[in-house]
Short mmCIF file of C-alpha atoms in Angstrom, two decimals:
data_model
loop_
_atom_site.label_atom_id
_atom_site.label_comp_id
_atom_site.label_asym_id
_atom_site.label_seq_id
_atom_site.Cartn_x
_atom_site.Cartn_y
_atom_site.Cartn_z
CA LYS M 1 95.55 82.33 117.14
CA GLN M 2 93.92 85.69 117.76
CA GLU M 3 93.16 86.50 121.39
CA VAL M 4 91.33 89.58 122.64
CA THR M 5 91.69 90.88 126.19
CA GLN M 6 89.72 93.61 127.93
CA ILE M 7 90.87 95.38 131.07
CA PRO M 8 89.44 96.04 133.58
CA ALA M 9 86.80 93.32 133.93
CA ALA M 10 84.65 95.67 135.98
CA LEU M 11 84.59 99.39 136.61
CA SER M 12 82.51 101.60 138.89
CA VAL M 13 82.56 105.38 138.50
CA PRO M 14 80.49 108.34 139.71
CA GLU M 15 78.20 110.06 137.26
CA GLY M 16 79.85 112.72 135.12
CA GLU M 17 83.28 111.15 135.06
CA ASN M 18 85.15 110.56 131.82
CA LEU M 19 86.42 107.02 131.46
CA VAL M 20 88.47 104.75 129.21
CA LEU M 21 87.93 101.08 128.47
CA ASN M 22 90.82 99.07 127.08
CA CYS M 23 91.00 96.29 124.52
CA SER M 24 94.10 94.49 123.27
CA PHE M 25 94.55 91.85 120.58
CA THR M 26 97.49 89.60 119.81
CA ASP M 27 97.45 89.52 115.99
CA SER M 28 97.63 92.92 114.29
CA ALA M 29 96.37 91.53 110.96
CA ILE M 30 92.78 92.61 111.48
CA TYR M 31 90.15 93.85 109.03
CA ASN M 32 88.38 95.96 111.62
CA LEU M 33 87.43 96.27 115.28
CA GLN M 34 83.94 96.74 116.64
CA TRP M 35 82.75 97.93 120.05
CA PHE M 36 79.43 96.66 121.43
CA ARG M 37 77.22 97.32 124.40
CA GLN M 38 75.24 94.55 126.10
CA ASP M 39 72.55 95.19 128.68
CA PRO M 40 71.66 92.31 131.04
CA GLY M 41 69.72 89.57 129.26
CA LYS M 42 69.81 91.42 125.95
CA GLY M 43 71.54 91.12 122.61
CA LEU M 44 74.52 93.19 121.53
CA THR M 45 74.18 96.76 120.29
CA SER M 46 76.87 97.98 117.93
CA LEU M 47 78.50 101.21 119.11
CA LEU M 48 81.40 101.85 116.77
CA LEU M 49 83.26 100.14 113.94
CA ILE M 50 86.88 101.07 113.17
CA GLN M 51 88.45 99.86 109.94
CA SER M 52 92.08 98.72 110.09
CA SER M 53 93.14 101.82 108.14
CA GLN M 54 91.46 104.22 110.58
CA ARG M 55 92.78 105.68 113.81
CA GLU M 56 89.51 106.62 115.50
CA GLN M 57 85.75 106.88 115.25
CA THR M 58 83.35 109.08 117.16
CA SER M 59 79.66 108.83 117.94
CA GLY M 60 78.17 111.31 120.37
CA ARG M 61 79.93 110.95 123.74
CA LEU M 62 81.84 107.89 122.53
CA ASN M 63 85.25 107.89 120.89
CA ALA M 64 87.08 104.74 119.91
CA SER M 65 90.72 104.67 118.89
CA LEU M 66 92.76 101.98 117.19
CA ASP M 67 96.51 101.39 117.21
CA LYS M 68 96.85 98.33 115.05
CA SER M 69 100.64 98.08 115.32
CA SER M 70 100.54 97.80 119.09
CA GLY M 71 97.35 95.71 119.10
CA ARG M 72 95.30 98.13 121.16
CA SER M 73 91.98 99.93 121.10
CA THR M 74 90.35 102.21 123.63
CA LEU M 75 86.76 103.31 124.09
CA TYR M 76 86.45 106.75 125.66
CA ILE M 77 83.14 107.68 127.25
CA ALA M 78 82.71 111.34 128.09
CA ALA M 79 80.52 112.65 130.90
CA SER M 80 79.28 109.22 131.94
CA GLN M 81 75.62 108.75 132.89
CA PRO M 82 73.80 106.02 134.85
CA GLY M 83 72.26 104.91 131.55
CA ASP M 84 75.74 103.99 130.33
CA SER M 85 75.83 101.13 132.83
CA ALA M 86 76.24 97.93 130.81
CA THR M 87 78.85 95.45 129.65
CA TYR M 88 81.08 96.73 126.87
CA LEU M 89 82.62 94.24 124.47
CA CYS M 90 85.25 94.67 121.82
CA ALA M 91 85.71 92.26 118.94
CA VAL M 92 88.05 91.97 115.96
CA VAL M 93 87.66 90.51 112.49
CA THR M 94 90.75 88.74 111.23
CA GLY M 95 89.43 86.56 108.39
CA ASN M 96 87.48 87.22 105.22
CA THR M 97 84.44 85.44 106.63
CA GLY M 98 83.69 88.37 108.92
CA LYS M 99 83.51 86.31 112.10
CA LEU M 100 84.18 88.21 115.31
CA ILE M 101 86.59 87.26 118.06
CA PHE M 102 85.45 88.78 121.32
CA GLY M 103 87.06 89.92 124.51
CA GLN M 104 85.51 88.98 127.83
CA GLY M 105 84.02 92.43 128.29
CA THR M 106 84.14 95.25 130.83
CA THR M 107 81.12 95.66 133.09
CA LEU M 108 80.58 99.34 133.78
CA GLN M 109 78.52 100.77 136.61
CA VAL M 110 77.89 104.51 136.69
CA LYS M 111 76.59 105.65 140.07
CA PRO M 112 74.17 108.60 140.30
CA SER Z 1 66.20 99.40 107.29
CA GLN Z 2 67.39 95.97 108.32
CA THR Z 3 66.07 93.99 111.26
CA ILE Z 4 66.98 90.63 112.69
CA HIS Z 5 64.55 88.37 114.53
CA GLN Z 6 65.12 85.38 116.76
CA TRP Z 7 62.64 83.00 118.31
CA PRO Z 8 61.80 81.78 120.72
CA ALA Z 9 63.04 84.36 123.23
CA THR Z 10 63.32 81.79 126.00
CA LEU Z 11 63.23 78.01 126.03
CA VAL Z 12 63.41 75.36 128.74
CA GLN Z 13 64.08 71.87 127.45
CA PRO Z 14 64.91 68.53 129.11
CA VAL Z 15 68.15 66.73 128.43
CA GLY Z 16 67.89 64.53 125.36
CA SER Z 17 65.17 66.56 123.67
CA PRO Z 18 65.58 68.14 120.21
CA LEU Z 19 66.19 71.80 119.55
CA SER Z 20 65.36 74.24 116.80
CA LEU Z 21 66.16 77.94 117.03
CA GLU Z 22 65.32 80.25 114.17
CA CYS Z 23 66.82 83.50 112.97
CA THR Z 24 65.59 85.67 110.12
CA VAL Z 25 66.91 88.90 108.67
CA GLU Z 26 64.80 91.48 106.87
CA GLY Z 27 65.79 94.31 104.59
CA THR Z 28 68.93 92.89 103.04
CA SER Z 29 69.96 90.14 100.67
CA ASN Z 30 72.77 87.58 100.71
CA PRO Z 31 73.97 88.46 104.22
CA ASN Z 32 76.70 86.61 106.06
CA LEU Z 33 75.00 84.90 109.00
CA TYR Z 34 76.43 83.77 112.32
CA TRP Z 35 75.41 81.81 115.41
CA TYR Z 36 77.17 82.62 118.71
CA ARG Z 37 76.72 81.22 122.19
CA GLN Z 38 77.29 83.08 125.42
CA ALA Z 39 77.52 80.70 128.37
CA ALA Z 40 77.42 81.85 131.98
CA GLY Z 41 80.81 83.19 133.02
CA ARG Z 42 82.24 82.73 129.54
CA GLY Z 43 82.67 84.97 126.55
CA LEU Z 44 80.92 84.91 123.23
CA GLN Z 45 81.85 81.89 121.15
CA LEU Z 46 81.21 81.55 117.44
CA LEU Z 47 79.40 78.30 116.63
CA PHE Z 48 78.55 78.48 112.92
CA TYR Z 49 78.67 80.91 110.05
CA SER Z 50 77.21 80.95 106.57
CA VAL Z 51 78.13 82.99 103.51
CA GLY Z 52 75.25 81.68 101.37
CA ILE Z 53 72.32 79.29 101.08
CA GLY Z 54 73.35 75.78 102.04
CA GLN Z 55 76.89 76.89 102.96
CA ILE Z 56 77.62 76.22 106.63
CA SER Z 57 80.95 76.30 108.43
CA SER Z 58 81.35 74.94 111.94
CA GLU Z 59 83.77 76.50 114.38
CA VAL Z 60 83.43 74.20 117.36
CA PRO Z 61 82.75 70.44 117.33
CA GLN Z 62 79.61 69.73 119.33
CA ASN Z 63 76.18 68.14 119.08
CA LEU Z 64 74.69 71.21 117.42
CA SER Z 65 74.13 71.78 113.72
CA ALA Z 66 73.05 74.69 111.55
CA SER Z 67 71.20 75.09 108.29
CA ARG Z 68 70.40 77.92 105.92
CA PRO Z 69 67.40 76.86 103.87
CA GLN Z 70 66.71 80.37 102.57
CA ASP Z 71 68.83 83.44 101.93
CA ARG Z 72 67.77 85.24 105.11
CA GLN Z 73 66.97 82.31 107.38
CA PHE Z 74 69.42 80.59 109.69
CA ILE Z 75 68.46 77.66 111.92
CA LEU Z 76 70.33 76.11 114.83
CA SER Z 77 69.40 72.53 115.71
CA SER Z 78 70.21 69.62 117.91
CA LYS Z 79 68.90 66.07 117.94
CA LYS Z 80 69.60 65.54 121.64
CA LEU Z 81 70.35 68.39 124.04
CA LEU Z 82 73.02 68.19 126.72
CA LEU Z 83 73.15 70.15 129.97
CA SER Z 84 76.20 71.95 128.60
CA ASP Z 85 74.09 73.35 125.75
CA SER Z 86 72.47 75.82 128.14
CA GLY Z 87 73.27 79.42 127.32
CA PHE Z 88 72.30 82.55 125.47
CA TYR Z 89 72.23 82.03 121.71
CA LEU Z 90 72.75 85.01 119.49
CA CYS Z 91 72.27 85.27 115.76
CA ALA Z 92 74.07 87.97 113.81
CA TRP Z 93 74.44 89.23 110.27
CA ARG Z 94 76.70 91.46 108.25
CA ARG Z 95 76.77 92.57 104.66
CA ASP Z 96 80.44 91.79 104.22
CA THR Z 97 83.72 91.74 106.12
CA LEU Z 98 84.15 95.52 106.06
CA ASN Z 99 80.73 96.33 107.48
CA GLU Z 100 79.29 96.25 110.97
CA GLN Z 101 77.92 93.06 112.42
CA TYR Z 102 74.42 93.30 113.89
CA PHE Z 103 72.97 91.03 116.51
CA GLY Z 104 69.50 89.74 117.21
CA PRO Z 105 67.78 89.84 120.62
CA GLY Z 106 68.93 86.31 121.51
CA THR Z 107 67.37 83.10 122.80
CA ARG Z 108 67.90 82.03 126.40
CA LEU Z 109 68.10 78.21 126.46
CA THR Z 110 67.99 76.29 129.73
CA VAL Z 111 68.50 72.53 129.54
CA THR Z 112 67.18 70.75 132.64
#
């Protein structure tokens, strides 16, 4: 059974700092991995999708990496801003139905 | 471009009352559709998914049901709500397994 873990559960950093969020999964047989952002009371916004054959994806200040063999992904946020404060979720797809298995999330606070 | 709608945005219902939540997707055809629930203090849990009209798969046994009467419409229902049905219900779609999954704005359900 696939399990996804995110560490840390919460993180507080000063503005401008670079930071890394971690995600690990127990079954390396994944189709892809997706990172999301969730603001309080809102739906999920897709940030990055990494296919199982890829090593990383970049979008603006965000860079996500994938090491499928070790069951790990990281989300790197450069030059953090207060507007980055949110909960970040990673999720993997392991079946051909496309359903996502989520981690518990990392709640990020960026202080001005 | 594609958009996903959910309504209502918020709902307060007494225990034992029926439920109907609706989700529609615009700008695509034959999407895979999903219902997730996010309960307080818990992660996102997949409830149902559908790969086509009338095709529904249930992930978790419960007193909820789902239907897909049209290609881009997904409905979550219950005949009698329980207190434990309270939560944030999110609808999502994706074109296929290799593409991103996109989420709607969610419905906040409080059962009193």
